């Protein structure tokens, strides 16, 4: 019986040490290499600055002028996403024109689900 108790205590000690070793390794690896995704697309330092400077210039101009009217506001909004941002990064924004045509609406998904359950089309 003493041999069995001795074996259990050694097994517990060994398993604790293994868990501790894995935890330390895990912490070390994720602290030592935090940005493994950095090798993906790296933008130039001036890439975003140009857009920000243009936005800042428009903001400064708008702050110096009196408030604009509704017609002028609507004209500026029609040219892009909003008055200030304009068309900057409009190609990155998700909208029906640039998403996949194979997507289904919620209504279509519900209809197909009901069709599978009931076996008949409604």
mmCIF file of C-alpha atoms in Angstrom:
data_model
loop_
_atom_site.group_PDB
_atom_site.id
_atom_site.type_symbol
_atom_site.label_atom_id
_atom_site.label_comp_id
_atom_site.label_asym_id
_atom_site.label_seq_id
_atom_site.Cartn_x
_atom_site.Cartn_y
_atom_site.Cartn_z
ATOM 1 C CA UNK A 1 0.000 0.000 0.000
ATOM 2 C CA UNK A 2 2.881 2.326 0.787
ATOM 3 C CA UNK A 3 4.336 1.726 -2.666
ATOM 4 C CA UNK A 4 1.025 2.700 -4.264
ATOM 5 C CA UNK A 5 0.843 5.913 -2.197
ATOM 6 C CA UNK A 6 4.447 6.671 -3.103
ATOM 7 C CA UNK A 7 3.689 6.166 -6.808
ATOM 8 C CA UNK A 8 0.605 8.419 -6.608
ATOM 9 C CA UNK A 9 2.552 11.220 -4.940
ATOM 10 C CA UNK A 10 5.329 10.971 -7.550
ATOM 11 C CA UNK A 11 2.742 10.954 -10.352
ATOM 12 C CA UNK A 12 1.089 14.103 -8.935
ATOM 13 C CA UNK A 13 4.463 15.809 -8.618
ATOM 14 C CA UNK A 14 5.465 14.839 -12.160
ATOM 15 C CA UNK A 15 2.138 15.945 -13.640
ATOM 16 C CA UNK A 16 2.330 19.293 -11.828
ATOM 17 C CA UNK A 17 5.838 19.854 -13.133
ATOM 18 C CA UNK A 18 4.768 19.011 -16.687
ATOM 19 C CA UNK A 19 1.795 21.395 -16.493
ATOM 20 C CA UNK A 20 4.061 24.088 -15.056
ATOM 21 C CA UNK A 21 6.617 23.544 -17.841
ATOM 22 C CA UNK A 22 3.916 23.818 -20.531
ATOM 23 C CA UNK A 23 2.505 26.968 -18.915
ATOM 24 C CA UNK A 24 5.942 28.594 -18.726
ATOM 25 C CA UNK A 25 6.686 27.640 -22.336
ATOM 26 C CA UNK A 26 3.324 29.007 -23.457
ATOM 27 C CA UNK A 27 3.873 32.301 -21.642
ATOM 28 C CA UNK A 28 7.432 32.604 -22.951
ATOM 29 C CA UNK A 29 6.485 31.961 -26.572
ATOM 30 C CA UNK A 30 3.587 34.386 -26.614
ATOM 31 C CA UNK A 31 5.569 37.092 -24.865
ATOM 32 C CA UNK A 32 8.663 36.586 -26.985
ATOM 33 C CA UNK A 33 6.812 36.531 -30.323
ATOM 34 C CA UNK A 34 3.716 38.701 -29.825
ATOM 35 C CA UNK A 35 3.329 39.949 -33.375
ATOM 36 C CA UNK A 36 3.766 37.012 -35.682
ATOM 37 C CA UNK A 37 1.150 38.564 -37.974
ATOM 38 C CA UNK A 38 3.429 41.548 -38.623
ATOM 39 C CA UNK A 39 4.837 39.772 -41.678
ATOM 40 C CA UNK A 40 1.526 40.375 -43.462
ATOM 41 C CA UNK A 41 0.786 43.621 -45.296
ATOM 42 C CA UNK A 42 2.883 46.471 -43.976
ATOM 43 C CA UNK A 43 1.750 49.894 -45.015
ATOM 44 C CA UNK A 44 4.063 52.803 -45.603
ATOM 45 C CA UNK A 45 4.313 55.320 -42.790
ATOM 46 C CA UNK A 46 3.003 58.105 -45.048
ATOM 47 C CA UNK A 47 0.130 56.066 -46.525
ATOM 48 C CA UNK A 48 -2.471 57.037 -43.945
ATOM 49 C CA UNK A 49 -0.951 60.431 -43.246
ATOM 50 C CA UNK A 50 -1.999 61.839 -46.611
ATOM 51 C CA UNK A 51 -5.645 60.991 -46.023
ATOM 52 C CA UNK A 52 -5.526 62.268 -42.457
ATOM 53 C CA UNK A 53 -3.942 65.549 -43.499
ATOM 54 C CA UNK A 54 -6.618 66.086 -46.136
ATOM 55 C CA UNK A 55 -9.346 65.311 -43.595
ATOM 56 C CA UNK A 56 -7.715 67.659 -41.080
ATOM 57 C CA UNK A 57 -7.502 70.432 -43.698
ATOM 58 C CA UNK A 58 -11.211 70.081 -44.510
ATOM 59 C CA UNK A 59 -12.062 70.037 -40.801
ATOM 60 C CA UNK A 60 -10.070 73.216 -40.199
ATOM 61 C CA UNK A 61 -11.790 74.922 -43.135
ATOM 62 C CA UNK A 62 -15.213 73.860 -41.881
ATOM 63 C CA UNK A 63 -14.432 75.156 -38.389
ATOM 64 C CA UNK A 64 -13.541 78.612 -39.742
ATOM 65 C CA UNK A 65 -16.745 78.949 -41.780
ATOM 66 C CA UNK A 66 -20.284 79.407 -40.483
ATOM 67 C CA UNK A 67 -22.449 76.269 -40.451
ATOM 68 C CA UNK A 68 -23.348 75.039 -43.929
ATOM 69 C CA UNK A 69 -26.879 74.656 -45.193
ATOM 70 C CA UNK A 70 -28.718 71.422 -45.813
ATOM 71 C CA UNK A 71 -28.311 71.515 -49.614
ATOM 72 C CA UNK A 72 -24.548 71.978 -49.414
ATOM 73 C CA UNK A 73 -24.322 69.242 -46.799
ATOM 74 C CA UNK A 74 -26.289 66.856 -49.005
ATOM 75 C CA UNK A 75 -24.057 67.646 -52.001
ATOM 76 C CA UNK A 76 -20.916 66.839 -50.016
ATOM 77 C CA UNK A 77 -22.465 63.672 -48.657
ATOM 78 C CA UNK A 78 -23.391 62.424 -52.144
ATOM 79 C CA UNK A 79 -19.727 62.540 -53.202
ATOM 80 C CA UNK A 80 -18.642 59.899 -50.686
ATOM 81 C CA UNK A 81 -19.247 58.296 -47.331
ATOM 82 C CA UNK A 82 -19.874 61.552 -45.486
ATOM 83 C CA UNK A 83 -19.078 65.253 -45.694
ATOM 84 C CA UNK A 84 -15.609 65.162 -44.221
ATOM 85 C CA UNK A 85 -14.291 61.758 -45.220
ATOM 86 C CA UNK A 86 -15.448 62.013 -48.805
ATOM 87 C CA UNK A 87 -14.592 58.943 -50.859
ATOM 88 C CA UNK A 88 -11.522 57.975 -48.790
ATOM 89 C CA UNK A 89 -11.380 54.210 -48.265
ATOM 90 C CA UNK A 90 -14.754 53.769 -49.932
ATOM 91 C CA UNK A 91 -13.458 50.655 -51.717
ATOM 92 C CA UNK A 92 -12.732 49.045 -48.331
ATOM 93 C CA UNK A 93 -16.262 49.592 -47.019
ATOM 94 C CA UNK A 94 -18.619 46.636 -47.278
ATOM 95 C CA UNK A 95 -21.778 47.351 -49.222
ATOM 96 C CA UNK A 96 -24.040 45.389 -51.608
ATOM 97 C CA UNK A 97 -22.165 46.537 -54.719
ATOM 98 C CA UNK A 98 -18.815 45.055 -53.687
ATOM 99 C CA UNK A 99 -19.843 41.934 -51.761
ATOM 100 C CA UNK A 100 -20.214 38.494 -53.256
ATOM 101 C CA UNK A 101 -23.342 37.993 -55.326
ATOM 102 C CA UNK A 102 -23.708 34.452 -53.975
ATOM 103 C CA UNK A 103 -24.764 35.615 -50.532
ATOM 104 C CA UNK A 104 -28.269 34.868 -49.374
ATOM 105 C CA UNK A 105 -30.571 37.063 -47.382
ATOM 106 C CA UNK A 106 -32.004 36.066 -44.030
ATOM 107 C CA UNK A 107 -35.376 35.630 -45.673
ATOM 108 C CA UNK A 108 -33.933 33.179 -48.209
ATOM 109 C CA UNK A 109 -32.150 31.239 -45.479
ATOM 110 C CA UNK A 110 -35.335 30.969 -43.399
ATOM 111 C CA UNK A 111 -37.303 29.815 -46.441
ATOM 112 C CA UNK A 112 -34.742 27.127 -47.267
ATOM 113 C CA UNK A 113 -34.646 26.026 -43.615
ATOM 114 C CA UNK A 114 -38.441 25.746 -43.474
ATOM 115 C CA UNK A 115 -38.411 23.926 -46.784
ATOM 116 C CA UNK A 116 -35.970 21.364 -45.408
ATOM 117 C CA UNK A 117 -38.045 20.855 -42.265
ATOM 118 C CA UNK A 118 -41.493 20.689 -43.844
ATOM 119 C CA UNK A 119 -40.461 19.249 -47.191
ATOM 120 C CA UNK A 120 -42.621 21.708 -49.114
ATOM 121 C CA UNK A 121 -41.994 25.156 -50.505
ATOM 122 C CA UNK A 122 -44.181 27.905 -49.118
#
